[in-house]
CSV table of N, CA and C in Angstrom, one decimal:
chain,number,residue,atom,x,y,z
A,915,UNK,N,-52.2,-49.6,-53.9
A,915,UNK,CA,-51.4,-51.1,-54.9
A,915,UNK,C,-52.4,-52.6,-54.6
A,916,UNK,N,-53.3,-52.6,-53.2
A,916,UNK,CA,-53.7,-53.4,-52.8
A,916,UNK,C,-54.8,-53.7,-53.6
A,917,UNK,N,-55.6,-52.9,-53.9
A,917,UNK,CA,-57.0,-52.3,-54.5
A,917,UNK,C,-56.4,-52.4,-55.5
A,918,UNK,N,-55.1,-51.7,-56.2
A,918,UNK,CA,-55.2,-51.4,-57.6
A,918,UNK,C,-55.3,-52.8,-58.2
A,919,UNK,N,-54.6,-54.0,-57.8
A,919,UNK,CA,-54.9,-55.3,-58.2
A,919,UNK,C,-55.4,-56.1,-56.8
A,920,UNK,N,-56.5,-56.3,-57.0
A,920,UNK,CA,-57.3,-57.1,-56.1
A,920,UNK,C,-56.7,-57.9,-55.3
A,921,UNK,N,-56.0,-56.8,-54.8
A,921,UNK,CA,-55.5,-58.0,-53.5
A,921,UNK,C,-56.1,-57.6,-52.1
A,922,UNK,N,-56.9,-58.3,-51.2
A,922,UNK,CA,-57.3,-58.4,-50.2
A,922,UNK,C,-56.2,-57.8,-49.4
A,923,UNK,N,-56.9,-56.6,-48.2
A,923,UNK,CA,-55.8,-56.3,-46.9
A,923,UNK,C,-56.2,-56.9,-45.7
A,924,UNK,N,-55.4,-57.2,-45.1
A,924,UNK,CA,-54.6,-57.4,-43.4
A,924,UNK,C,-54.1,-57.1,-42.5
A,925,UNK,N,-54.3,-55.8,-41.9
A,925,UNK,CA,-54.0,-54.6,-41.0
A,925,UNK,C,-53.9,-55.0,-40.0
A,926,UNK,N,-52.5,-55.0,-39.3
A,926,UNK,CA,-52.4,-55.4,-38.4
A,926,UNK,C,-52.2,-54.1,-37.7
A,927,UNK,N,-53.5,-53.8,-36.5
A,927,UNK,CA,-52.6,-52.2,-36.3
A,927,UNK,C,-52.4,-52.6,-34.8
A,928,UNK,N,-51.3,-51.9,-34.7
A,928,UNK,CA,-51.0,-51.2,-32.9
A,928,UNK,C,-50.4,-50.1,-33.3
A,929,UNK,N,-51.5,-49.4,-32.8
A,929,UNK,CA,-50.9,-47.7,-32.5
A,929,UNK,C,-51.8,-46.7,-32.0
A,930,UNK,N,-50.9,-46.4,-31.7
A,930,UNK,CA,-51.5,-45.3,-30.1
A,930,UNK,C,-52.0,-44.1,-30.8
A,931,UNK,N,-52.4,-44.1,-32.2
A,931,UNK,CA,-53.4,-42.3,-32.8
A,931,UNK,C,-51.7,-41.8,-33.1
A,932,UNK,N,-52.7,-41.1,-34.0
A,932,UNK,CA,-51.6,-40.1,-34.3
A,932,UNK,C,-51.6,-38.8,-33.7
A,933,UNK,N,-50.7,-37.8,-34.1
A,933,UNK,CA,-51.1,-36.2,-32.9
A,933,UNK,C,-51.1,-35.4,-33.7
A,934,UNK,N,-52.3,-34.9,-33.5
A,934,UNK,CA,-52.8,-33.2,-33.2
A,934,UNK,C,-53.0,-32.1,-32.9
A,935,UNK,N,-53.0,-31.1,-33.3
A,935,UNK,CA,-53.0,-30.3,-32.9
A,935,UNK,C,-51.9,-29.0,-33.1
A,936,UNK,N,-51.9,-28.0,-32.0
A,936,UNK,CA,-50.9,-27.1,-33.3
A,936,UNK,C,-49.6,-27.5,-34.0
A,937,UNK,N,-49.3,-28.3,-33.1
A,937,UNK,CA,-47.0,-28.1,-33.2
A,937,UNK,C,-47.0,-29.5,-34.2
A,938,UNK,N,-48.2,-30.6,-34.3
A,938,UNK,CA,-48.1,-31.8,-35.1
A,938,UNK,C,-48.4,-30.6,-36.6
A,939,UNK,N,-49.6,-29.8,-36.3
A,939,UNK,CA,-49.8,-29.6,-37.6
A,939,UNK,C,-48.9,-28.4,-39.0
A,940,UNK,N,-48.2,-28.1,-37.7
A,940,UNK,CA,-47.3,-27.1,-38.1
A,940,UNK,C,-45.9,-27.9,-39.4
A,941,UNK,N,-46.7,-29.4,-39.2
A,941,UNK,CA,-45.9,-30.4,-39.9
A,941,UNK,C,-46.6,-30.7,-41.0
A,942,UNK,N,-47.9,-30.4,-41.2
A,942,UNK,CA,-48.6,-31.1,-42.3
A,942,UNK,C,-49.2,-32.2,-42.3
A,943,UNK,N,-48.9,-33.0,-41.0
A,943,UNK,CA,-49.2,-33.8,-40.4
A,943,UNK,C,-50.9,-35.1,-40.4
A,944,UNK,N,-51.5,-33.2,-40.6
A,944,UNK,CA,-52.6,-34.2,-40.7
A,944,UNK,C,-53.4,-33.8,-41.7
A,945,UNK,N,-52.1,-33.5,-42.9
A,945,UNK,CA,-53.1,-33.7,-44.4
A,945,UNK,C,-52.4,-35.1,-44.4
A,946,UNK,N,-51.9,-34.9,-44.4
A,946,UNK,CA,-50.8,-36.9,-44.6
A,946,UNK,C,-51.4,-37.6,-44.5
A,947,UNK,N,-51.8,-37.6,-42.9
A,947,UNK,CA,-52.3,-39.1,-42.7
A,947,UNK,C,-53.9,-38.5,-43.0
A,948,UNK,N,-55.1,-38.0,-42.9
A,948,UNK,CA,-56.2,-37.7,-44.1
A,948,UNK,C,-55.9,-38.4,-45.6
A,949,UNK,N,-55.0,-38.8,-46.1
A,949,UNK,CA,-54.9,-39.5,-46.9
A,949,UNK,C,-54.8,-41.2,-46.8
A,950,UNK,N,-55.3,-41.4,-46.0
A,950,UNK,CA,-55.3,-42.7,-45.0
A,950,UNK,C,-57.0,-43.1,-45.5
A,951,UNK,N,-57.4,-42.0,-45.0
A,951,UNK,CA,-59.0,-42.1,-45.1
A,951,UNK,C,-60.0,-42.1,-45.8
A,952,UNK,N,-58.9,-40.7,-47.0
A,952,UNK,CA,-59.4,-40.9,-48.0
A,952,UNK,C,-59.3,-41.9,-49.0
A,953,UNK,N,-58.0,-42.6,-49.0
A,953,UNK,CA,-57.6,-43.8,-49.8
A,953,UNK,C,-58.2,-44.7,-48.9
A,954,UNK,N,-58.8,-44.9,-48.3
A,954,UNK,CA,-59.1,-46.1,-47.4
A,954,UNK,C,-60.8,-46.3,-47.9
A,955,UNK,N,-61.5,-45.4,-47.8
A,955,UNK,CA,-63.2,-45.1,-48.2
A,955,UNK,C,-63.1,-45.4,-49.5
A,956,UNK,N,-62.1,-45.2,-50.4
A,956,UNK,CA,-62.9,-45.8,-51.8
A,956,UNK,C,-61.9,-47.3,-52.2
A,957,UNK,N,-61.3,-48.0,-51.1
A,957,UNK,CA,-61.0,-49.6,-51.2
A,957,UNK,C,-62.5,-50.5,-51.7
A,958,UNK,N,-62.4,-50.7,-52.5
A,958,UNK,CA,-63.4,-52.0,-53.2
A,958,UNK,C,-63.0,-53.4,-52.5
A,959,UNK,N,-61.6,-53.4,-52.1
A,959,UNK,CA,-60.9,-54.9,-51.7
A,959,UNK,C,-61.4,-55.7,-50.3
A,960,UNK,N,-62.0,-56.7,-49.7
A,960,UNK,CA,-62.3,-57.5,-48.5
A,960,UNK,C,-60.6,-56.7,-47.6
A,961,UNK,N,-61.2,-56.2,-46.1
A,961,UNK,CA,-60.8,-55.9,-45.4
A,961,UNK,C,-60.5,-56.3,-44.3
A,962,UNK,N,-59.9,-56.8,-43.7
A,962,UNK,CA,-59.7,-57.5,-42.4
A,962,UNK,C,-58.4,-57.0,-41.1
A,963,UNK,N,-59.6,-56.7,-40.0
A,963,UNK,CA,-57.9,-56.2,-38.8
A,963,UNK,C,-58.3,-56.9,-38.0
A,964,UNK,N,-57.1,-57.1,-37.8
A,964,UNK,CA,-56.3,-58.0,-36.3
A,964,UNK,C,-55.6,-56.4,-35.1
A,965,UNK,N,-56.5,-55.9,-34.5
A,965,UNK,CA,-55.5,-55.3,-33.4
A,965,UNK,C,-54.6,-56.2,-32.8
A,966,UNK,N,-53.2,-56.2,-32.4
A,966,UNK,CA,-52.8,-57.1,-32.0
A,966,UNK,C,-52.2,-55.7,-30.6
A,967,UNK,N,-52.5,-55.1,-29.9
A,967,UNK,CA,-51.8,-54.3,-28.7
A,967,UNK,C,-52.7,-53.0,-28.5
A,968,UNK,N,-52.7,-52.1,-29.6
A,968,UNK,CA,-53.1,-50.6,-28.7
A,968,UNK,C,-53.9,-50.4,-30.6
A,969,UNK,N,-54.7,-49.8,-30.1
A,969,UNK,CA,-55.5,-49.3,-30.6
A,969,UNK,C,-56.6,-47.9,-31.1
A,970,UNK,N,-55.7,-47.0,-30.8
A,970,UNK,CA,-56.0,-46.0,-30.2
A,970,UNK,C,-56.8,-44.6,-31.2
A,971,UNK,N,-57.8,-44.1,-31.1
A,971,UNK,CA,-58.4,-42.4,-31.9
A,971,UNK,C,-58.1,-43.2,-33.4
A,972,UNK,N,-57.7,-41.9,-34.0
A,972,UNK,CA,-57.8,-42.1,-35.8
A,972,UNK,C,-56.7,-43.1,-36.3
A,973,UNK,N,-56.5,-42.7,-35.8
A,973,UNK,CA,-54.7,-43.8,-36.8
A,973,UNK,C,-55.6,-45.3,-36.5
A,974,UNK,N,-56.0,-45.4,-35.3
A,974,UNK,CA,-56.5,-46.9,-35.5
A,974,UNK,C,-58.1,-47.1,-36.5
A,975,UNK,N,-58.9,-46.1,-36.3
A,975,UNK,CA,-59.5,-46.3,-36.9
A,975,UNK,C,-59.2,-46.2,-38.7
A,976,UNK,N,-58.5,-45.2,-39.2
A,976,UNK,CA,-57.6,-45.5,-40.2
A,976,UNK,C,-57.5,-47.1,-40.2
A,977,UNK,N,-56.8,-47.9,-40.0
A,977,UNK,CA,-56.4,-48.7,-39.9
A,977,UNK,C,-57.6,-49.8,-39.6
A,978,UNK,N,-58.7,-49.6,-39.3
A,978,UNK,CA,-59.3,-50.1,-39.7
A,978,UNK,C,-60.2,-50.0,-40.7
A,979,UNK,N,-60.1,-49.2,-41.9
A,979,UNK,CA,-61.2,-49.1,-43.2
A,979,UNK,C,-61.7,-48.3,-42.7
A,980,UNK,N,-61.0,-47.6,-41.8
A,980,UNK,CA,-62.6,-46.0,-41.5
A,980,UNK,C,-63.0,-46.1,-39.6
A,981,UNK,N,-63.4,-47.1,-39.8
A,981,UNK,CA,-63.9,-48.1,-38.2
A,981,UNK,C,-63.6,-49.0,-38.2
A,982,UNK,N,-64.2,-50.0,-36.5
A,982,UNK,CA,-64.2,-51.2,-37.0
A,982,UNK,C,-65.0,-52.0,-37.3
A,983,UNK,N,-65.9,-51.4,-37.8
A,983,UNK,CA,-67.1,-52.1,-37.5
A,983,UNK,C,-67.1,-52.1,-39.7
A,984,UNK,N,-65.8,-51.5,-40.5
A,984,UNK,CA,-66.3,-51.3,-41.8
A,984,UNK,C,-65.1,-52.7,-42.0
A,985,UNK,N,-64.7,-53.4,-41.9
A,985,UNK,CA,-64.1,-54.3,-42.1
A,985,UNK,C,-64.7,-55.5,-42.4
A,986,UNK,N,-64.5,-56.1,-42.8
A,986,UNK,CA,-64.8,-57.6,-43.3
A,986,UNK,C,-64.9,-58.0,-41.7
A,987,UNK,N,-63.8,-57.9,-40.7
A,987,UNK,CA,-63.6,-58.4,-39.2
A,987,UNK,C,-62.8,-57.3,-38.5
A,988,UNK,N,-63.7,-57.4,-37.4
A,988,UNK,CA,-62.6,-56.3,-37.2
A,988,UNK,C,-62.4,-57.6,-35.4
A,989,UNK,N,-61.0,-57.6,-35.7
A,989,UNK,CA,-60.6,-58.9,-33.9
A,989,UNK,C,-59.5,-58.2,-33.5
A,990,UNK,N,-59.3,-58.9,-32.4
A,990,UNK,CA,-58.4,-58.3,-31.2
A,990,UNK,C,-57.4,-59.9,-30.3
A,991,UNK,N,-56.2,-59.6,-30.2
A,991,UNK,CA,-55.9,-60.3,-29.7
A,991,UNK,C,-55.9,-60.3,-28.2
A,992,UNK,N,-55.7,-60.8,-27.5
A,992,UNK,CA,-56.2,-60.7,-25.7
A,992,UNK,C,-55.2,-59.4,-25.5
A,993,UNK,N,-54.5,-58.6,-25.4
A,993,UNK,CA,-53.3,-58.6,-25.8
A,993,UNK,C,-53.6,-56.7,-25.9
A,994,UNK,N,-54.9,-56.9,-26.4
A,994,UNK,CA,-55.7,-55.6,-27.3
A,994,UNK,C,-56.3,-54.5,-26.3
A,995,UNK,N,-55.8,-53.1,-27.0
A,995,UNK,CA,-56.2,-51.6,-25.4
A,995,UNK,C,-56.6,-51.3,-26.8
A,996,UNK,N,-57.8,-50.5,-26.1
A,996,UNK,CA,-58.6,-49.3,-27.2
A,996,UNK,C,-58.8,-48.0,-26.5
A,997,UNK,N,-59.0,-47.2,-27.1
A,997,UNK,CA,-59.5,-45.7,-26.5
A,997,UNK,C,-59.5,-44.9,-27.6
A,998,UNK,N,-60.5,-43.7,-27.9
A,998,UNK,CA,-60.4,-42.0,-28.1
A,998,UNK,C,-59.2,-41.5,-28.8
A,999,UNK,N,-58.1,-42.4,-27.2
A,999,UNK,CA,-57.1,-41.5,-27.6
A,999,UNK,C,-56.1,-42.0,-26.9
A,1000,UNK,N,-54.4,-41.7,-26.1
A,1000,UNK,CA,-53.9,-42.4,-25.7
A,1000,UNK,C,-54.6,-41.9,-24.1
A,1001,UNK,N,-54.9,-43.6,-23.2
A,1001,UNK,CA,-55.5,-43.2,-22.6
A,1001,UNK,C,-54.7,-42.1,-21.5
A,1002,UNK,N,-53.6,-42.2,-21.2
A,1002,UNK,CA,-52.4,-41.3,-20.1
A,1002,UNK,C,-53.4,-39.8,-20.7
A,1003,UNK,N,-52.9,-38.9,-21.7
A,1003,UNK,CA,-52.9,-37.9,-22.8
A,1003,UNK,C,-54.4,-37.4,-22.4
A,1004,UNK,N,-55.4,-38.2,-21.8
A,1004,UNK,CA,-56.6,-38.1,-22.5
A,1004,UNK,C,-57.0,-37.6,-21.4
A,1005,UNK,N,-56.4,-38.7,-20.3
A,1005,UNK,CA,-57.0,-37.9,-18.7
A,1005,UNK,C,-56.5,-36.9,-18.4
A,1006,UNK,N,-55.2,-36.6,-19.0
A,1006,UNK,CA,-54.0,-34.7,-19.2
A,1006,UNK,C,-54.8,-34.1,-19.9
A,1007,UNK,N,-55.7,-34.4,-21.3
A,1007,UNK,CA,-56.1,-32.5,-21.7
A,1007,UNK,C,-57.9,-32.9,-21.5
A,1008,UNK,N,-58.4,-34.3,-21.7
A,1008,UNK,CA,-59.7,-33.9,-21.3
A,1008,UNK,C,-60.4,-33.8,-19.9
A,1009,UNK,N,-60.1,-34.3,-19.1
A,1009,UNK,CA,-60.3,-34.2,-17.7
A,1009,UNK,C,-59.0,-33.3,-16.5
A,1010,UNK,N,-58.3,-32.5,-17.7
A,1010,UNK,CA,-58.1,-31.5,-17.0
A,1010,UNK,C,-58.6,-30.5,-15.9
A,1011,UNK,N,-59.8,-30.2,-15.9
A,1011,UNK,CA,-60.1,-28.9,-15.1
A,1011,UNK,C,-60.4,-30.1,-13.8
A,1012,UNK,N,-61.0,-31.0,-13.6
A,1012,UNK,CA,-60.8,-32.2,-12.8
A,1012,UNK,C,-59.6,-32.4,-12.2
A,1013,UNK,N,-58.6,-32.5,-12.6
A,1013,UNK,CA,-57.1,-32.7,-12.1
A,1013,UNK,C,-56.9,-32.0,-11.7
A,1014,UNK,N,-57.0,-30.4,-12.4
A,1014,UNK,CA,-56.8,-28.7,-11.2
A,1014,UNK,C,-57.6,-29.0,-10.0
A,1015,UNK,N,-59.2,-29.3,-10.2
A,1015,UNK,CA,-59.3,-28.6,-8.5
A,1015,UNK,C,-59.2,-29.7,-7.5
A,1016,UNK,N,-57.7,-30.5,-7.7
A,1016,UNK,CA,-57.1,-31.1,-6.9
A,1016,UNK,C,-56.6,-30.3,-6.5
A,1017,UNK,N,-56.5,-30.2,-4.9
A,1017,UNK,CA,-55.4,-28.9,-5.0
A,1017,UNK,C,-53.8,-29.6,-4.0
A,1018,UNK,N,-54.5,-30.9,-3.8
A,1018,UNK,CA,-53.1,-31.4,-3.0
A,1018,UNK,C,-52.4,-32.2,-4.1
A,1019,UNK,N,-50.7,-32.7,-3.8
A,1019,UNK,CA,-50.3,-32.5,-5.6
A,1019,UNK,C,-50.1,-34.4,-5.2
A,1020,UNK,N,-50.2,-34.7,-3.9
A,1020,UNK,CA,-50.5,-36.5,-4.1
A,1020,UNK,C,-51.1,-37.2,-4.4
A,1021,UNK,N,-52.2,-36.5,-3.8
A,1021,UNK,CA,-54.3,-36.4,-4.1
A,1021,UNK,C,-54.4,-36.7,-5.6
A,1022,UNK,N,-53.8,-35.6,-6.5
A,1022,UNK,CA,-54.4,-35.2,-7.5
A,1022,UNK,C,-53.7,-36.4,-8.9
A,1023,UNK,N,-52.1,-36.9,-8.2
A,1023,UNK,CA,-51.5,-37.7,-8.8
A,1023,UNK,C,-52.1,-39.2,-8.5
A,1024,UNK,N,-52.3,-39.5,-7.6
A,1024,UNK,CA,-53.6,-40.5,-6.8
A,1024,UNK,C,-54.9,-40.6,-8.1
A,1025,UNK,N,-55.1,-39.7,-7.6
A,1025,UNK,CA,-56.2,-39.2,-8.7
A,1025,UNK,C,-56.2,-39.9,-10.7
A,1026,UNK,N,-54.9,-38.9,-10.8
A,1026,UNK,CA,-54.7,-39.6,-12.5
A,1026,UNK,C,-54.3,-41.0,-12.3
A,1027,UNK,N,-53.8,-41.6,-12.0
A,1027,UNK,CA,-53.2,-43.3,-12.1
A,1027,UNK,C,-54.4,-43.7,-11.8
A,1028,UNK,N,-55.0,-43.8,-10.9
A,1028,UNK,CA,-57.2,-43.7,-10.6
A,1028,UNK,C,-57.3,-44.2,-11.9
A,1029,UNK,N,-58.0,-42.5,-12.6
A,1029,UNK,CA,-58.4,-42.9,-13.7
A,1029,UNK,C,-57.4,-43.4,-14.4
A,1030,UNK,N,-56.0,-43.3,-14.6
A,1030,UNK,CA,-55.4,-44.2,-16.2
A,1030,UNK,C,-56.1,-45.5,-16.1
A,1031,UNK,N,-55.8,-45.8,-14.9
A,1031,UNK,CA,-56.7,-48.0,-14.4
A,1031,UNK,C,-57.2,-48.3,-15.1
A,1032,UNK,N,-58.6,-47.3,-14.5
A,1032,UNK,CA,-59.8,-47.3,-15.0
A,1032,UNK,C,-60.6,-47.8,-16.5
A,1033,UNK,N,-59.4,-46.4,-17.1
A,1033,UNK,CA,-59.3,-46.6,-18.3
A,1033,UNK,C,-59.1,-47.8,-19.2
A,1034,UNK,N,-58.1,-48.4,-18.3
A,1034,UNK,CA,-57.4,-49.4,-19.6
A,1034,UNK,C,-58.2,-50.5,-19.2
A,1035,UNK,N,-58.8,-50.3,-18.0
A,1035,UNK,CA,-60.0,-52.0,-17.9
A,1035,UNK,C,-60.6,-51.4,-18.8
A,1036,UNK,N,-61.7,-50.5,-19.1
A,1036,UNK,CA,-62.5,-50.0,-20.0
A,1036,UNK,C,-62.2,-50.6,-20.3
A,1037,UNK,N,-60.9,-50.1,-21.6
A,1037,UNK,CA,-60.6,-50.3,-22.4
A,1037,UNK,C,-59.8,-52.1,-23.1
A,1038,UNK,N,-60.2,-52.7,-22.3
A,1038,UNK,CA,-59.4,-54.0,-23.3
A,1038,UNK,C,-60.5,-54.6,-23.9
A,1039,UNK,N,-59.8,-55.2,-24.8
A,1039,UNK,CA,-60.0,-56.0,-26.1
A,1039,UNK,C,-61.7,-56.6,-25.3
A,1040,UNK,N,-61.5,-57.1,-24.6
A,1040,UNK,CA,-62.9,-58.6,-23.5
A,1040,UNK,C,-63.9,-57.6,-23.6
A,1041,UNK,N,-63.4,-56.1,-23.2
A,1041,UNK,CA,-65.0,-55.5,-22.8
A,1041,UNK,C,-65.0,-54.9,-23.3
A,1042,UNK,N,-64.0,-54.9,-24.9
A,1042,UNK,CA,-64.5,-53.9,-25.9
A,1042,UNK,C,-64.7,-54.8,-27.0
A,1043,UNK,N,-64.8,-56.3,-26.5
A,1043,UNK,CA,-66.1,-57.4,-27.3
A,1043,UNK,C,-67.2,-57.5,-27.3
A,1044,UNK,N,-66.7,-57.6,-25.7
A,1044,UNK,CA,-68.5,-57.5,-24.7
A,1044,UNK,C,-69.2,-56.3,-25.3
A,1045,UNK,N,-69.4,-55.6,-25.7
A,1045,UNK,CA,-70.0,-54.4,-26.0
A,1045,UNK,C,-70.1,-53.7,-27.4
A,1046,UNK,N,-69.3,-55.5,-28.1
A,1046,UNK,CA,-70.0,-55.3,-29.7
A,1046,UNK,C,-68.7,-54.5,-30.0
A,1047,UNK,N,-68.5,-53.6,-30.6
A,1047,UNK,CA,-67.1,-53.2,-30.9
A,1047,UNK,C,-66.7,-54.3,-31.9
A,1048,UNK,N,-66.3,-55.0,-31.5
A,1048,UNK,CA,-65.1,-55.7,-32.4
A,1048,UNK,C,-66.4,-56.9,-32.3
A,1049,UNK,N,-65.6,-58.3,-33.6
A,1049,UNK,CA,-66.2,-59.0,-33.1
A,1049,UNK,C,-65.8,-60.1,-32.2
A,1050,UNK,N,-64.5,-60.2,-31.8
A,1050,UNK,CA,-64.1,-61.3,-31.0
A,1050,UNK,C,-62.4,-60.7,-30.8
A,1051,UNK,N,-62.0,-61.3,-29.9
A,1051,UNK,CA,-61.1,-61.5,-29.1
A,1051,UNK,C,-60.0,-63.0,-29.2
A,1052,UNK,N,-59.4,-63.4,-30.2
A,1052,UNK,CA,-58.8,-64.5,-30.1
A,1052,UNK,C,-57.3,-64.9,-29.7
A,1053,UNK,N,-57.2,-65.9,-30.0
A,1053,UNK,CA,-55.7,-65.9,-29.5
A,1053,UNK,C,-54.4,-66.4,-30.3
A,1054,UNK,N,-53.8,-65.2,-30.8
A,1054,UNK,CA,-53.2,-65.2,-31.5
A,1054,UNK,C,-52.8,-66.2,-32.5
A,1055,UNK,N,-52.7,-67.2,-32.3
A,1055,UNK,CA,-52.3,-69.1,-33.1
A,1055,UNK,C,-53.6,-69.0,-33.5
A,1056,UNK,N,-54.9,-68.9,-33.4
A,1056,UNK,CA,-55.9,-68.8,-34.1
A,1056,UNK,C,-56.2,-67.7,-35.4
A,1057,UNK,N,-55.2,-66.5,-35.4
A,1057,UNK,CA,-54.8,-65.8,-36.3
A,1057,UNK,C,-55.5,-65.4,-38.1
A,1058,UNK,N,-54.3,-67.0,-38.3
A,1058,UNK,CA,-54.5,-66.8,-40.1
A,1058,UNK,C,-55.2,-68.5,-39.7
A,1059,UNK,N,-56.5,-68.8,-39.5
A,1059,UNK,CA,-57.9,-69.1,-39.7
A,1059,UNK,C,-58.7,-67.9,-39.6
A,1060,UNK,N,-58.9,-67.4,-38.8
A,1060,UNK,CA,-59.6,-66.7,-38.6
A,1060,UNK,C,-59.3,-65.3,-40.2
A,1061,UNK,N,-58.4,-65.0,-40.8
A,1061,UNK,CA,-58.0,-64.7,-42.1
A,1061,UNK,C,-58.7,-64.9,-43.3
A,1062,UNK,N,-58.5,-67.0,-43.1
A,1062,UNK,CA,-59.1,-68.0,-44.2
A,1062,UNK,C,-60.5,-67.3,-44.0
A,1063,UNK,N,-60.7,-67.9,-43.1
A,1063,UNK,CA,-62.4,-67.9,-43.3
A,1063,UNK,C,-63.5,-66.2,-43.5
A,1064,UNK,N,-62.2,-65.5,-43.2
A,1064,UNK,CA,-63.0,-64.3,-44.7
A,1064,UNK,C,-62.8,-63.9,-45.8
A,1065,UNK,N,-61.8,-64.4,-45.8
A,1065,UNK,CA,-61.1,-64.8,-47.4
A,1065,UNK,C,-62.6,-65.9,-48.0
A,1066,UNK,N,-62.4,-66.8,-47.6
A,1066,UNK,CA,-63.7,-67.9,-47.4
A,1066,UNK,C,-65.2,-66.6,-48.0
A,1067,UNK,N,-65.6,-66.4,-47.2
A,1067,UNK,CA,-66.8,-65.5,-47.1
A,1067,UNK,C,-67.9,-64.5,-48.0
A,1068,UNK,N,-65.6,-63.8,-48.5
A,1068,UNK,CA,-66.1,-62.5,-49.8
A,1068,UNK,C,-66.2,-63.0,-51.0
A,1069,UNK,N,-67.2,-62.8,-52.4
A,1069,UNK,CA,-67.1,-63.1,-52.8
A,1069,UNK,C,-65.5,-62.8,-53.6
A,1070,UNK,N,-64.9,-63.9,-54.8
A,1070,UNK,CA,-63.6,-63.1,-55.4
A,1070,UNK,C,-63.8,-62.4,-56.3
A,1071,UNK,N,-62.8,-62.0,-56.7
A,1071,UNK,CA,-62.7,-60.5,-57.8
A,1071,UNK,C,-63.2,-60.8,-59.2
A,1072,UNK,N,-64.0,-60.4,-59.8
A,1072,UNK,CA,-64.4,-60.3,-60.8
A,1072,UNK,C,-63.0,-60.3,-62.3
A,1073,UNK,N,-63.0,-61.1,-62.8
A,1073,UNK,CA,-62.1,-60.1,-63.6
A,1073,UNK,C,-62.5,-59.6,-64.5
A,1074,UNK,N,-61.5,-58.6,-64.9
A,1074,UNK,CA,-61.7,-56.8,-65.8
A,1074,UNK,C,-60.9,-57.0,-66.9
A,1075,UNK,N,-61.4,-56.3,-68.3
A,1075,UNK,CA,-60.4,-56.0,-69.2
A,1075,UNK,C,-60.1,-54.2,-68.8
A,1076,UNK,N,-59.2,-53.8,-68.8
A,1076,UNK,CA,-58.2,-53.2,-68.4
A,1076,UNK,C,-58.4,-52.6,-67.5
A,1077,UNK,N,-57.7,-51.4,-67.0
A,1077,UNK,CA,-57.4,-51.1,-64.9
A,1077,UNK,C,-58.7,-50.6,-64.1
A,1078,UNK,N,-58.4,-50.7,-62.9
A,1078,UNK,CA,-59.4,-50.2,-62.1
A,1078,UNK,C,-59.1,-48.9,-61.1
A,1079,UNK,N,-58.5,-48.6,-61.5
A,1079,UNK,CA,-58.3,-47.4,-60.6
A,1079,UNK,C,-57.3,-46.7,-62.1
A,1080,UNK,N,-57.2,-45.3,-62.1
A,1080,UNK,CA,-56.9,-44.7,-63.4
A,1080,UNK,C,-55.4,-44.4,-62.9
A,1081,UNK,N,-54.8,-44.3,-61.9
A,1081,UNK,CA,-53.3,-44.4,-60.7
A,1081,UNK,C,-53.4,-45.1,-59.7
A,1082,UNK,N,-52.0,-45.0,-59.1
A,1082,UNK,CA,-51.8,-45.8,-57.6
A,1082,UNK,C,-51.0,-44.3,-57.1
A,1083,UNK,N,-51.9,-43.7,-56.2
A,1083,UNK,CA,-51.4,-43.0,-55.3
A,1083,UNK,C,-50.4,-43.5,-55.3
A,1084,UNK,N,-49.3,-42.1,-55.2
A,1084,UNK,CA,-47.2,-42.0,-54.5
A,1084,UNK,C,-47.0,-42.4,-53.3
């Protein structure tokens, strides 16, 4: 709808991602969620991404026009967290072999907690901004100023005769 009527998009991102895998695929969620990527890739209006809290996985990418470098800007509040997927799930699934190699249950639990804590440190908004993955970490009170500056930075939509899109996805 925003693209059809030349309205800029402000995406307030707070997502742990979306579920994939055999159980999720039984519901068709991947097929439905992929519409966000297909439709997002064809948008021509300005897109501004503000990560409020969680910016994980493909869900965050979809909320950022396909990637954190695709928006006019991607900024985060200090509460922003980033990762390829939910961090606890990543450690449980992605580092399963390392966890299983630790025989003692208490030692394995301590290793899990330490690994998750390390990933949270690496995924803090300030750490991500310092690696140039996002444009800035801002005081939430500055959000409006960033959006107005973003609007000033993009050309105004050209007037056109007729429709921009042949239809709007239902």
